Amino acid sequence: MKKIVIANFKMNKTPSETKQYLISFLSKYEDYKTDLILALPYTSLSIAKFMIDKREISLGAQNLCDDDEKGCTGEISGKMLADSGVSHVLVGHSERRAKFKEDSKIINKKIKNGLKNRLSIILCVGESLADKNTMKTLSTLRMQIEEALKGLYENELENLIIAYEPVWAIGSGKTPSPKEIENAVRAIRKVVEEDFSKKAAQEIRVVYGGSITPKNISKFASIEGLDGILVGGASLESSVFLQIINAMI
Ligand code: 13P
């Protein structure tokens, strides 16, 4: 099975910087070795779409509006993303939960809206440091997943990836141990089994994200039950990101 590798550029790179990045990245990246998804800022989507044309690379966005109504100044709808060549969208990232006050209701609506527009969802879940210190990691994951997936049909999970991103590991240089990730992935699959089915739990794709670098990537490459990785800061330098990708093959 090919590993999933997702880059989240967050609010980095102008369209011309993205172009420069892709000139270098695309000349060295070998398609078909991983399932690569580039989640870029809205303003870089169009240049990236043009440049990755005919390559086996998926384009992702980092957010979408939870609504289809037209009176949403400043928002971007799922329909607009799909028509821009976007196939995936991040939902529930901890930065959006914290800074933009996205609660579980909004996250659930965004997921439904994305799926309705034939977008695949990358649902981010993860515990805070306080949760971890009070042994609430697994109950937090359960709550976040149950609330996010409320009302979904089992067949819709085909178009969903769950990204386990502990909040304390994002951008901090700290990472969980392989055992901790394995336990979290098992817990995530258990929630899916209880809410949907054993088959859904086996088939749902789960990735890990948080402070991944070329130095620590070997630790994430062969964790039981883990289908791939989600990379933030270390995806911003093409040569660094390529080192990470090559370690996943
Ligand atoms: P870092 O890799 O920079 O820790 O970010 C992870 C992340 O938030 C990806 O969504």
Coordinates of N, CA, C and O and ligand atoms in Angstrom, one line a residue, residues 8 10 90 93-95 124 165 169-173 209-212 230-234, ligand 1:
N8 N 0.9 20.6 4.6 CA 0.0 21.7 5.0 C 0.9 22.9 5.0 O 1.7 23.1 5.9
K10 N 0.0 25.8 5.5 CA -0.6 26.9 6.4 C -0.6 28.2 5.7 O -0.8 28.2 4.5
L90 N -8.7 20.2 4.4 CA -8.5 20.0 5.8 C -9.7 20.6 6.6 O -10.2 21.7 6.3
H93 N -8.6 21.5 11.8 CA -7.2 21.7 12.3 C -7.3 22.4 13.6 O -8.1 23.3 13.8
S94 N -6.3 22.1 14.5 CA -6.4 22.7 15.9 C -6.2 24.2 15.8 O -6.7 24.9 16.7
E95 N -5.5 24.7 14.8 CA -5.3 26.2 14.7 C -6.7 26.8 14.4 O -7.0 27.9 14.8
C124 N -8.8 16.6 11.1 CA -7.7 16.7 12.1 C -8.3 16.6 13.5 O -9.2 17.3 13.9
E165 N -3.3 14.7 15.1 CA -2.3 15.7 15.4 C -2.4 16.2 16.8 O -3.3 17.1 17.1
A169 N 2.1 18.8 19.9 CA 3.2 18.4 19.0 C 3.4 19.3 17.8 O 4.4 19.3 17.1
I170 N 2.3 20.2 17.6 CA 2.3 21.0 16.4 C 3.3 22.2 16.5 O 3.2 23.0 17.4
G171 N 4.3 22.2 15.7 CA 5.3 23.3 15.6 C 6.1 23.4 16.9 O 6.8 24.4 17.1
S172 N 6.1 22.4 17.7 CA 6.8 22.5 19.0 C 8.2 21.8 19.0 O 9.0 21.9 20.0
G173 N 8.4 20.9 18.0 CA 9.6 20.1 18.1 C 9.4 18.8 18.9 O 10.3 18.0 19.0
G209 N 0.4 13.8 12.3 CA 1.0 15.1 12.0 C 1.5 15.7 13.3 O 0.8 15.6 14.3
G210 N 2.6 16.5 13.2 CA 3.1 17.2 14.4 C 4.6 17.1 14.4 O 5.1 16.0 14.8
S211 N 5.3 18.2 14.1 CA 6.8 18.3 14.2 C 7.6 17.2 13.5 O 8.6 16.7 14.0
I212 N 7.0 16.8 12.3 CA 7.8 15.8 11.5 C 8.9 16.5 10.8 O 8.8 17.5 10.2
L230 N 1.2 13.9 7.9 CA 0.8 15.3 7.6 C 1.9 16.2 8.1 O 2.2 16.2 9.3
V231 N 2.5 16.9 7.1 CA 3.7 17.7 7.5 C 3.4 19.2 7.3 O 2.9 19.6 6.3
G232 N 3.7 20.0 8.4 CA 3.6 21.4 8.3 C 4.9 22.1 7.9 O 5.3 22.0 6.8
G233 N 5.6 22.7 8.9 CA 6.8 23.5 8.7 C 7.8 22.8 7.8 O 8.4 23.5 6.9
A234 N 8.0 21.5 7.9 CA 9.1 20.8 7.2 C 8.7 20.6 5.7 O 9.5 20.1 4.9
Ligands
13P1 P1 4.3 21.0 12.0 O1 4.7 19.9 11.1 O2 4.9 22.4 11.6 O3 4.4 20.7 13.4 O4 2.7 21.2 11.7 C1 1.9 20.1 11.8 C2 0.5 20.6 11.3 O5 -0.1 21.3 11.9 C3 0.1 20.0 10.0 O6 -1.3 20.2 9.8

